[in-house]
Short mmCIF file of C-alpha atoms in Angstrom, two decimals:
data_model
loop_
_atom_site.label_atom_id
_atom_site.label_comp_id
_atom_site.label_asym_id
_atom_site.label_seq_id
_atom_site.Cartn_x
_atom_site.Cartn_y
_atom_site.Cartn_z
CA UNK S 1 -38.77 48.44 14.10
CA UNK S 2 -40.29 49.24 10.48
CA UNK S 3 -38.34 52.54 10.10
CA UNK S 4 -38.39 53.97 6.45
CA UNK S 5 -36.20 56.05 5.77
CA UNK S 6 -36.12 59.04 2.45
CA UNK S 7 -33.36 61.19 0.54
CA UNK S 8 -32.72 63.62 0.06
CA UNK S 9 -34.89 65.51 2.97
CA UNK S 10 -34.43 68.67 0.79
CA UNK S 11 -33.54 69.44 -2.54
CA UNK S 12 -33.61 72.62 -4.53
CA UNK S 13 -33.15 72.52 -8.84
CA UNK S 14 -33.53 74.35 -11.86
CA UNK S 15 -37.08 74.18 -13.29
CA UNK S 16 -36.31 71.22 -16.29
CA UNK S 17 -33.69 69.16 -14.61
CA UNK S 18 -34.51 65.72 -13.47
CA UNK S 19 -35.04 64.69 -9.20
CA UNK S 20 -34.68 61.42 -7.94
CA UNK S 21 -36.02 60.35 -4.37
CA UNK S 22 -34.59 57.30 -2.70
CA UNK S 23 -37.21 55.36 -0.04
CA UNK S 24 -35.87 52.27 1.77
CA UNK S 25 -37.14 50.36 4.31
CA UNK S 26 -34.11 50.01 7.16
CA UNK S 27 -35.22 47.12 9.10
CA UNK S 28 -38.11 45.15 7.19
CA UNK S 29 -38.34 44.04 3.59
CA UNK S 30 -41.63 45.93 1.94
CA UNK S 31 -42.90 44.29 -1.13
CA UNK S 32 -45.37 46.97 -1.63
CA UNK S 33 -44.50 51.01 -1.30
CA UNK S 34 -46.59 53.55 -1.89
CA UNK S 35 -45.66 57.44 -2.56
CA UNK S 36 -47.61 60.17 -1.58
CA UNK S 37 -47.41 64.40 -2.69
CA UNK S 38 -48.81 67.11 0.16
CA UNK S 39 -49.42 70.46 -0.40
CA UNK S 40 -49.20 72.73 2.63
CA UNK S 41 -51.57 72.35 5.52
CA UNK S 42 -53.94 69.18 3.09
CA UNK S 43 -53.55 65.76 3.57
CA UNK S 44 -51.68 62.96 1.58
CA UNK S 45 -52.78 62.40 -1.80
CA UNK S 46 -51.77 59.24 -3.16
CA UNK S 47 -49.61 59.40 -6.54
CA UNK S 48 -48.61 55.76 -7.07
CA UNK S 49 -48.23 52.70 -5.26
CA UNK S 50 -44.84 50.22 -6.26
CA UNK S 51 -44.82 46.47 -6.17
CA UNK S 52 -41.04 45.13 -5.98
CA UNK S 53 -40.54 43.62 -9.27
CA UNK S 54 -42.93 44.84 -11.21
CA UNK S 55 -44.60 48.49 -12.53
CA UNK S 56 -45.77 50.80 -10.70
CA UNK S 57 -49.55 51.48 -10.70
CA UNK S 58 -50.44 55.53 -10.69
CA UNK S 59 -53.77 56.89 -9.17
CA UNK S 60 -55.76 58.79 -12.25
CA UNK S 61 -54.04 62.39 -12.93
CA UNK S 62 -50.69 61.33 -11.98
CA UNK S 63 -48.75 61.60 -15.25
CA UNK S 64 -46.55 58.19 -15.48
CA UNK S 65 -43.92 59.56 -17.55
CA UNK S 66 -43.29 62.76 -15.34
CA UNK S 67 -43.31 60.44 -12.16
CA UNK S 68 -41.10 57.76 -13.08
CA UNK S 69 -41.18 54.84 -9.77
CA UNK S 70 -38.60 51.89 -9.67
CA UNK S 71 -39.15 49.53 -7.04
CA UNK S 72 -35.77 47.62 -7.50
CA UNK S 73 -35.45 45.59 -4.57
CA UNK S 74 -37.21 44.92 -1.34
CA UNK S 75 -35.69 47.50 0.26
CA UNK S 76 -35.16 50.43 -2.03
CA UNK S 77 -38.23 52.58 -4.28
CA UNK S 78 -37.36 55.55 -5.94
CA UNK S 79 -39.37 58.52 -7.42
CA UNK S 80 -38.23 60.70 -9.82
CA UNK S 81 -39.31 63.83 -11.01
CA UNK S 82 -38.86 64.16 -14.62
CA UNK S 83 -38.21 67.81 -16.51
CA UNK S 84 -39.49 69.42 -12.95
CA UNK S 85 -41.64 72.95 -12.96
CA UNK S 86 -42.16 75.31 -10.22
CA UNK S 87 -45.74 73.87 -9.90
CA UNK S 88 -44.11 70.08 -8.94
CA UNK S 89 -42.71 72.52 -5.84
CA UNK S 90 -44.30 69.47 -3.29
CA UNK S 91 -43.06 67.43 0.17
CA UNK S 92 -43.31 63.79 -0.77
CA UNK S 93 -43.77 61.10 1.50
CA UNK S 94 -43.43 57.45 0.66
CA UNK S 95 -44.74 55.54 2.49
CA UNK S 96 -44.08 50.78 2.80
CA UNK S 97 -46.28 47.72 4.15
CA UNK S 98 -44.74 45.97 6.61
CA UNK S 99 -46.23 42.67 7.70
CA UNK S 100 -44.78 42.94 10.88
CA UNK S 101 -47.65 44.61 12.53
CA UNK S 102 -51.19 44.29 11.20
CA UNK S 103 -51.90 43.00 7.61
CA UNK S 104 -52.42 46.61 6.26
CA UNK S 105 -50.07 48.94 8.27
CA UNK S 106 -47.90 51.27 6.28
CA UNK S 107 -45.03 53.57 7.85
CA UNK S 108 -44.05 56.43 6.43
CA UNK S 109 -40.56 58.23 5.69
CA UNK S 110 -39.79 61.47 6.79
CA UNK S 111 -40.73 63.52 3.77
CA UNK S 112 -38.51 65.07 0.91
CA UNK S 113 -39.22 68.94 0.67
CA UNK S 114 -38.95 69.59 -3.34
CA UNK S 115 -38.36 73.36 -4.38
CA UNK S 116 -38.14 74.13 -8.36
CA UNK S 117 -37.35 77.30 -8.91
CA UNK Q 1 -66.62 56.45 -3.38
CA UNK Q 2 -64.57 56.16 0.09
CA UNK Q 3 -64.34 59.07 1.92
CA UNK Q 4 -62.88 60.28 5.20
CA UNK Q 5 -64.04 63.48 7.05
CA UNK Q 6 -61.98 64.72 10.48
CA UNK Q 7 -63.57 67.28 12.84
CA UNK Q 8 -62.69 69.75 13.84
CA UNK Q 9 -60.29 71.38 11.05
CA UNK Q 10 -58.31 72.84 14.27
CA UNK Q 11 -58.37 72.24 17.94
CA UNK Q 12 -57.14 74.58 20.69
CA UNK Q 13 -56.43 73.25 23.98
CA UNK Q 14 -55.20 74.38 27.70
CA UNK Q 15 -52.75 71.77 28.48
CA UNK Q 16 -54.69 69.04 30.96
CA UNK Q 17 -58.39 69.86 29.26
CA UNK Q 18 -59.55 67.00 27.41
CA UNK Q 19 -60.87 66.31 23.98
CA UNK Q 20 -61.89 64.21 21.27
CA UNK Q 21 -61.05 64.56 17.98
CA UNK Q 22 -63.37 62.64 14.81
CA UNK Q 23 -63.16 61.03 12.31
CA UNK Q 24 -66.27 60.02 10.38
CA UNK Q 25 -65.77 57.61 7.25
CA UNK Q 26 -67.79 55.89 4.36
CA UNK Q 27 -66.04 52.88 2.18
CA UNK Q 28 -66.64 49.97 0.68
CA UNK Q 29 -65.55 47.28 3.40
CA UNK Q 30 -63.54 48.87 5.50
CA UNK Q 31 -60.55 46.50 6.41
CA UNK Q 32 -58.75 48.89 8.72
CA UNK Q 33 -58.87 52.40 10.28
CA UNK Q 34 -55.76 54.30 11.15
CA UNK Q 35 -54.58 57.52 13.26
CA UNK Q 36 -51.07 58.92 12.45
CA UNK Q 37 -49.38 61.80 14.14
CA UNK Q 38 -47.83 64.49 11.53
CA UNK Q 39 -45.44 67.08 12.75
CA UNK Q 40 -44.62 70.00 10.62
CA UNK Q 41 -42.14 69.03 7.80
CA UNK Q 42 -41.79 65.21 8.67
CA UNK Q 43 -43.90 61.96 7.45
CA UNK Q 44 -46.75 60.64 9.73
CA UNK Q 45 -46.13 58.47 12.53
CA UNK Q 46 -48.12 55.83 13.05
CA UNK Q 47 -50.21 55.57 16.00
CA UNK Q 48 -52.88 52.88 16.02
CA UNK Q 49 -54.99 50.24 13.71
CA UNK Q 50 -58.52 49.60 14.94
CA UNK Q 51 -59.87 46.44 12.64
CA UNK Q 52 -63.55 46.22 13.77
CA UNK Q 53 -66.73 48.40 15.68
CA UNK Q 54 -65.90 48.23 19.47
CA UNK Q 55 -62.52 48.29 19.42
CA UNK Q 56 -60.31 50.16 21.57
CA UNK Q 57 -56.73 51.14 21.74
CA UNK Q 58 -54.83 52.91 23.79
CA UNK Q 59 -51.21 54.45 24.22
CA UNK Q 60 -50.15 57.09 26.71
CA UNK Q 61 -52.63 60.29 26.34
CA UNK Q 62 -54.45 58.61 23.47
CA UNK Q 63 -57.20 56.37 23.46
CA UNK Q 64 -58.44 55.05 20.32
CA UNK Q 65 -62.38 53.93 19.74
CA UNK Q 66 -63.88 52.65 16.81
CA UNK Q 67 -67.80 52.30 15.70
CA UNK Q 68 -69.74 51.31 11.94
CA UNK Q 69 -69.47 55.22 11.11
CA UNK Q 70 -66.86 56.90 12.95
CA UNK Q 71 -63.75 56.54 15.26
CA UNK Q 72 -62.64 59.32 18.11
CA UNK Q 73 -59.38 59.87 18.92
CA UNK Q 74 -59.49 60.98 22.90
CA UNK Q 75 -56.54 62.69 24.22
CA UNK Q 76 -56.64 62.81 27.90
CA UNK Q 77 -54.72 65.63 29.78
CA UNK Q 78 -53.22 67.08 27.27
CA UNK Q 79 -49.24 68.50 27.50
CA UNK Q 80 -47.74 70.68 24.53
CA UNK Q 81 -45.95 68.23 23.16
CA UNK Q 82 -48.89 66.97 22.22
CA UNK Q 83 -49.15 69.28 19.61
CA UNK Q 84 -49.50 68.51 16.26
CA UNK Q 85 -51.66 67.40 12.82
CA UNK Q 86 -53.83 64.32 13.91
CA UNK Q 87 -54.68 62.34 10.91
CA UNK Q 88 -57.39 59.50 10.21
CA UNK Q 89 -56.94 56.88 7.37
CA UNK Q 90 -58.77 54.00 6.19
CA UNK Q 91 -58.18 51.25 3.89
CA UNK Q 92 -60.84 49.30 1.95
CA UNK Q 93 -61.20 46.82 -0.70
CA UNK Q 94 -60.25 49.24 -2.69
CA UNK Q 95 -56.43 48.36 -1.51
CA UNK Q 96 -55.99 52.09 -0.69
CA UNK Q 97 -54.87 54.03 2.49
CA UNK Q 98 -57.70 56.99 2.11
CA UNK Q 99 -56.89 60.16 4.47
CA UNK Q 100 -58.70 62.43 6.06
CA UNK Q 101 -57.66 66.29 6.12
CA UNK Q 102 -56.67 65.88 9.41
CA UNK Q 103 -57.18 67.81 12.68
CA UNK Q 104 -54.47 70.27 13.56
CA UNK Q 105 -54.66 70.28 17.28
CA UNK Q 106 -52.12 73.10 19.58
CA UNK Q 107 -51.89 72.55 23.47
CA UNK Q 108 -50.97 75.70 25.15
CA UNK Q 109 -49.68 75.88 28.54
#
């Protein structure tokens, strides 16, 4: 159980085009989700976390309008990229709360590897 | 500020010597402390929650202990599968997941 799953895993575009990220939890509904950027060999840095239903809050530096979230349904968060550079070149990981084990636990997708060239 | 420091930065091992790996943390009621397992190129994988000092968890290799200050992660035996980025989290009132850097640990036959 609580498997999240991402797409795509890896996705290459043309520095100004637009990227969106799909995160859904397969087998548990996740009212809260939670999106993370990592740059090689550092940890997870937090960008935003998504309540279903309602806006996304973003941690301080994370440009809103860049990093557009949609939390749509209990199942499905999205990220997208807006007008990407070379320097948004990131893996993102999103990550959802399940209730099914302890109060707090959050399970992670498998990463989406984002080249802008 | 909450803050979560992992020693060492890398650990290498001969597969069936021992270790402990740390994770030393400072936050603002801590509600939960958690170890995930990160392979190259995926998301972590979850491994355990400890909620309060004194507790212990354990799974396969991997025993998990807990204290006011810091938690170890003790692998036992080690095998090369083993292998990979061990990282410590912890969430406060601050209705965060905070990570550490992590400890990239390689078991060698």
């Amino acid at each position: 159980g609580a498997v999240v799953s991402q797409h795509p895993s890896r996705v290459i575009c043309k520095s100004g085009t637009s990227v969106k990220i799909e995160c859904r939890s397969l087998d548990f509904q996740a009212t809260t989700m939670f999106w993370y950027r990592q740059f090689p060999k550092k940890s997870l840095m937090l960008m935003a976390t998504s309540n279903e239903g309602s806006k996304a809050t973003y941690e301080q530096g994370v440009e809103k309008d860049k990093f557009l979230i949609n939390h749509a349904s209990l199942t499905l968060s999205t990220l997208t990229v807006t007008s990407a550079h070379p320097e948004d070149s990131s893996f993102y990981i999103c990550s959802a709360r399940s209730l099914i084990g302890g109060p707090y636990e959050q399970y992670f997708g498998p990463g989406t590897r984002l080249t802008v060239t | 500020e909450d803050q979560v420091t992992q020693s060492p930065e890398a650990l290498r091992l001969q597969e069936g010597e021992s270790s402990s790996l740390n994770c030393s943390y400072t936050v603002s009621g801590l509600r939960g402390l958690f170890w995930y397992r990160q392979d190259p190129g995926k998301g972590p994988e979850f491994l355990f929650t400890l909620y309060s000092a004194g507790e212990e968890k354990e799974k396969e290799r991997l025993k998990a202990t807990l204290t006011k200050k810091e938690s170890f992660l003790h692998i036992t035996a080690p095998k090369p599968e083993d292998s990979a980025t061990y990282l410590c989290a912890v969430f406060s009132n601050t209705d965060k997941l905070i990570f550490g850097t992590g400890t990239r640990l390689q078991v060698f036959p």
